[in-house]
PDB file of C-alpha atoms in Angstrom:
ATOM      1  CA  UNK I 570      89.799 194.813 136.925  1.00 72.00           C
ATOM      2  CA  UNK I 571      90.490 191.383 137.582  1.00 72.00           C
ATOM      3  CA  UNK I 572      93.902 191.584 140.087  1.00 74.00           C
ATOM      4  CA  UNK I 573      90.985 194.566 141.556  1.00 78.00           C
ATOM      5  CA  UNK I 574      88.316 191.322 142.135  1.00 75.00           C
ATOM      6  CA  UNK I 575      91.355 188.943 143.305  1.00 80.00           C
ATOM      7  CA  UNK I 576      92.640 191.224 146.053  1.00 81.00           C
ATOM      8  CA  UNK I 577      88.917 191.936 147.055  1.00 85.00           C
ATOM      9  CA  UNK I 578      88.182 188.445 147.085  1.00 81.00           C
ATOM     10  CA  UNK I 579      90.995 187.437 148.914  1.00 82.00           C
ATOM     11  CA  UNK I 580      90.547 190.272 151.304  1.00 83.00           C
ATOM     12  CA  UNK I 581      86.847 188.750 152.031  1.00 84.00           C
ATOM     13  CA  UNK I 582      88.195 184.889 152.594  1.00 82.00           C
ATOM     14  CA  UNK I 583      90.545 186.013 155.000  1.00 83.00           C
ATOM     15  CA  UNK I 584      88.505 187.544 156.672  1.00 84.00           C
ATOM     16  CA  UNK I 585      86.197 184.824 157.254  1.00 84.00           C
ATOM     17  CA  UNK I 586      89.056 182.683 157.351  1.00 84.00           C
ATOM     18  CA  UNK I 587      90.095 184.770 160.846  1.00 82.00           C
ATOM     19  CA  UNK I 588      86.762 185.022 161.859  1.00 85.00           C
ATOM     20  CA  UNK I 589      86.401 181.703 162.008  1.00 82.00           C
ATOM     21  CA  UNK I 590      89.582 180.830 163.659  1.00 81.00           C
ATOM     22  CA  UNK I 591      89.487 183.593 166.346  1.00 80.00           C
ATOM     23  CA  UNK I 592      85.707 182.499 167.437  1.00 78.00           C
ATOM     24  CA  UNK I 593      86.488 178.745 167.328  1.00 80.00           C
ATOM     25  CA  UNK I 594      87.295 179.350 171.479  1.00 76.00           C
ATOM     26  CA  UNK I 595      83.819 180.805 172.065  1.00 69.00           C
ATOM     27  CA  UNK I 596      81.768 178.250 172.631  1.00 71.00           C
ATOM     28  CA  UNK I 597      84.646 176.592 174.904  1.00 68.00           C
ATOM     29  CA  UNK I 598      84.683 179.766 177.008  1.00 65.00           C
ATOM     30  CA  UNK I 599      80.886 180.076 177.464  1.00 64.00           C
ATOM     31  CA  UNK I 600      80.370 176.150 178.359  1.00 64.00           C
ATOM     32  CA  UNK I 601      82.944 176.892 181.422  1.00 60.00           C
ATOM     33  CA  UNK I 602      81.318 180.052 183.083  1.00 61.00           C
ATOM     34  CA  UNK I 603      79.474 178.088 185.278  1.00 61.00           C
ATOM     35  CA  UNK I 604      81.950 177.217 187.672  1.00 60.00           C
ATOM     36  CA  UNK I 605      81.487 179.341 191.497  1.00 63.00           C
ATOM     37  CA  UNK I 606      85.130 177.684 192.359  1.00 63.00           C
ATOM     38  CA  UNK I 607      88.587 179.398 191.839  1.00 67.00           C
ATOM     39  CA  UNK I 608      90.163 179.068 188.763  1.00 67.00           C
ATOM     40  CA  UNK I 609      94.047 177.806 189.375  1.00 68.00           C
ATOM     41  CA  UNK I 610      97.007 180.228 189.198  1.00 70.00           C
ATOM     42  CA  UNK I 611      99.358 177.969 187.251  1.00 78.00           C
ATOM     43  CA  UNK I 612      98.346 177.250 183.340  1.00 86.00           C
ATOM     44  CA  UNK I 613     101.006 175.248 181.929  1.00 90.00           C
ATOM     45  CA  UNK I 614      99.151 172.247 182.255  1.00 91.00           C
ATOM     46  CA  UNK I 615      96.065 173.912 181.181  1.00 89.00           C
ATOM     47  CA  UNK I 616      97.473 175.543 178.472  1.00 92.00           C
ATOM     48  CA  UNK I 617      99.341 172.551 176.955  1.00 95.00           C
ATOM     49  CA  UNK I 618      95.662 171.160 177.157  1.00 94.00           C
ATOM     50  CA  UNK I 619      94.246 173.558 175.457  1.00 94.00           C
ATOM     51  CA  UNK I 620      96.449 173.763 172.666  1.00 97.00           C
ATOM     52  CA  UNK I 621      96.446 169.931 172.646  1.00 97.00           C
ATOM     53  CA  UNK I 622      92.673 170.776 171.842  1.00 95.00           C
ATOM     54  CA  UNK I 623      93.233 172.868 169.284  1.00 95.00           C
ATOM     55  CA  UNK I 624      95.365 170.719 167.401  1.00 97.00           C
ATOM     56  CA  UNK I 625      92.634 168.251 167.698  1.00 97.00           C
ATOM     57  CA  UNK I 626      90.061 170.724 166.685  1.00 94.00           C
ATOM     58  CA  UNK I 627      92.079 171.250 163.535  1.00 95.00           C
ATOM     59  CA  UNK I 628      93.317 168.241 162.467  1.00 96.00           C
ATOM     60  CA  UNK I 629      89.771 167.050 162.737  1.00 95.00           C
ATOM     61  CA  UNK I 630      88.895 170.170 160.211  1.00 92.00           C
ATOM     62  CA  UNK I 631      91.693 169.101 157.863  1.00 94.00           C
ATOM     63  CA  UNK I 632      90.379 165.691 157.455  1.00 95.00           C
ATOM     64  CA  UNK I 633      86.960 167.390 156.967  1.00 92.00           C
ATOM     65  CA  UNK I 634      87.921 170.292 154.715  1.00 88.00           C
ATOM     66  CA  UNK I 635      91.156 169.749 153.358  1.00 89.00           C
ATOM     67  CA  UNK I 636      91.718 172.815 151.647  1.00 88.00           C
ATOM     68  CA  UNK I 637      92.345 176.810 153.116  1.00 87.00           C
ATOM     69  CA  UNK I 638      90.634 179.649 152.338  1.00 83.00           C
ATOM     70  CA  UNK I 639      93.723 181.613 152.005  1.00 85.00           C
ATOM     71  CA  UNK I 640      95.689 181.042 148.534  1.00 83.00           C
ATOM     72  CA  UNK I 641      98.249 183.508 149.286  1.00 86.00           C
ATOM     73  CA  UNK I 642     100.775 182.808 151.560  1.00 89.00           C
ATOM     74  CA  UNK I 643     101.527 186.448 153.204  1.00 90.00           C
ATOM     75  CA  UNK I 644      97.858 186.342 153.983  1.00 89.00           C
ATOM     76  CA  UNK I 645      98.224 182.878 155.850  1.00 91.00           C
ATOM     77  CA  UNK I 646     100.979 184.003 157.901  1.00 93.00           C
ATOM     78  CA  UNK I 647      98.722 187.160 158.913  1.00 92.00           C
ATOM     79  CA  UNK I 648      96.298 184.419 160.177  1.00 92.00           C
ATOM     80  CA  UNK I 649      98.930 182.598 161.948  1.00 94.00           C
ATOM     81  CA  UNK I 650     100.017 185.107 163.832  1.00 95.00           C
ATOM     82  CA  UNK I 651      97.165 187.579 164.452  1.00 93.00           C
ATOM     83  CA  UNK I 652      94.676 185.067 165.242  1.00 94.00           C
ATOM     84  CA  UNK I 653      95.876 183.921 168.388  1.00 95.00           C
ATOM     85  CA  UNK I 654      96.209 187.207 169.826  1.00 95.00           C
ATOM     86  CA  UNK I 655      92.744 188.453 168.581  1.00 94.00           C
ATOM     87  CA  UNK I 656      90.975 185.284 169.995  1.00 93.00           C
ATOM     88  CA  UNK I 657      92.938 185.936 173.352  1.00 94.00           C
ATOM     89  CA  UNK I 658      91.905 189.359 174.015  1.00 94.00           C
ATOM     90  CA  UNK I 659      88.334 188.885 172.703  1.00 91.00           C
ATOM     91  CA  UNK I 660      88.027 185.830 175.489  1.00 91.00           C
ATOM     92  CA  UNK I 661      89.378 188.148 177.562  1.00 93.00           C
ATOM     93  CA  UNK I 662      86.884 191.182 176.997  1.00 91.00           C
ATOM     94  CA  UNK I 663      83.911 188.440 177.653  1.00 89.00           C
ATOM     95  CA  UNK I 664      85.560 187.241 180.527  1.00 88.00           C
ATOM     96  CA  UNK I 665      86.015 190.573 182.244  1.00 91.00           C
ATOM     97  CA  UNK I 666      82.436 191.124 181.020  1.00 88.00           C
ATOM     98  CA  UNK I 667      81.140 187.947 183.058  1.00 85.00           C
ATOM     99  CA  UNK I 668      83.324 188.362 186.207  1.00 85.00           C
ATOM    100  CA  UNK I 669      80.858 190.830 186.740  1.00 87.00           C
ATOM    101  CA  UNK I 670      78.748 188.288 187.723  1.00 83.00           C
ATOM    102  CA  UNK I 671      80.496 185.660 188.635  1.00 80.00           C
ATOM    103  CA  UNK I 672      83.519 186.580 190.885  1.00 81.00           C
ATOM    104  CA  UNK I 673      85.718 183.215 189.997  1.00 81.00           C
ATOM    105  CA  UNK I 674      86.530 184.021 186.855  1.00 83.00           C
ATOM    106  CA  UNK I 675      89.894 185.030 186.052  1.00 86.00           C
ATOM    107  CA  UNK I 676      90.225 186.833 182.486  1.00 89.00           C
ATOM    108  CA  UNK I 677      94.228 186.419 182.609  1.00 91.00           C
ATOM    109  CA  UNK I 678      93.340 182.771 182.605  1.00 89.00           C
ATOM    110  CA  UNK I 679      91.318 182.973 179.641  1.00 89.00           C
ATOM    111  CA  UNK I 680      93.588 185.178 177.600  1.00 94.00           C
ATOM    112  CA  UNK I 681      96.277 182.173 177.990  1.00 94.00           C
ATOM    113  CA  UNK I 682      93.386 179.211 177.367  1.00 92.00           C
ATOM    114  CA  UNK I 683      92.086 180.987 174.360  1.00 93.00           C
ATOM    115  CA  UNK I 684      95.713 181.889 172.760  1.00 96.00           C
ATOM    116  CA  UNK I 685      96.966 178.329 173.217  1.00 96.00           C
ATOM    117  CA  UNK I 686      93.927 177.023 171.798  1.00 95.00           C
ATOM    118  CA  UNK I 687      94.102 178.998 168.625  1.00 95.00           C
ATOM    119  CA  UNK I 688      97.375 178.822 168.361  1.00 97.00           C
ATOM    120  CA  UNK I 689      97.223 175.309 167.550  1.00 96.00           C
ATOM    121  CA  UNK I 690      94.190 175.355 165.665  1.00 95.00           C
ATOM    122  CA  UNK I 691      95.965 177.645 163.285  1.00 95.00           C
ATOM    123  CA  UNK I 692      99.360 175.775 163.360  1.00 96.00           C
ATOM    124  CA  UNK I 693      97.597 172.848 162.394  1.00 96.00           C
ATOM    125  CA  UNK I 694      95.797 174.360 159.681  1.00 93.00           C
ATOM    126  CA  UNK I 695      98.584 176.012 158.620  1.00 94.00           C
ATOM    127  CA  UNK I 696     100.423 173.159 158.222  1.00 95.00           C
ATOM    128  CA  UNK I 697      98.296 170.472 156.963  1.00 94.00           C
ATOM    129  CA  UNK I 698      95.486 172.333 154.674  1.00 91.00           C
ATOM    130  CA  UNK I 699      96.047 172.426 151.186  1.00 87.00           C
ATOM    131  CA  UNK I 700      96.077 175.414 149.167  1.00 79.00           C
ATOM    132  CA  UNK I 701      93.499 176.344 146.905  1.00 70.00           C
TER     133      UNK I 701
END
């Protein structure tokens, strides 16, 4: 009963753990679907920006709350990796959504801005935040 509570209880905080982490680029995306010019077609510098940002992001949540979610380390590496890609195609779903309306959006561009970004928000994290 109780290894049936841990794995359910672990199963919940990583959850929320990758919730958090693949929505953190949200708000970011919104606040820029404003613009009526084109977007550029090279990202490198963007995208080293953006995961400058996210390091930023989560080094700034480190000093704030030092300790992870995730006590078990297979489950941190699942964050790691699938968190990135999750946040990239949901920015890109909204994206595609909006360019409905608004014809300068490119949702390539915010696949790449939204992966970089979480990528080093979770690299960070992973890195730095103590385990519980």
């Amino acid at each position: 009963m109780v290894l049936l509570f841990q794995v359910l209880f672990s199963s919940i905080l990583f959850v929320l753990e990758f919730a958090i982490d693949v929505l953190a680029y949200a708000p970011l995306d919104w606040f820029f679907d404003w613009r009526d010019f084109p977007e550029p077609r090279t990202l490198w510098l963007a995208s080293l920006l953006w995961f400058a940002g996210g390091c930023v992001l989560a080094w700034l949540s480190v000093l704030l709350l030092t300790h992870t979610f995730l006590a078990i380390p297979a489950l941190r590496i699942a964050n790691l990796a699938l968190a990135p890609i999750a946040s990239a195609f949901l920015s890109q779903a909204l994206a595609r959504r909006r360019k409905k309306s608004n014809a300068a959006i490119v949702p390539r561009n915010h696949f790449w801005q939204s992966f970089w970004f979480t990528l080093g928000l979770v690299t960070v994290r992973f890195a730095f935040a103590v385990r519980s």
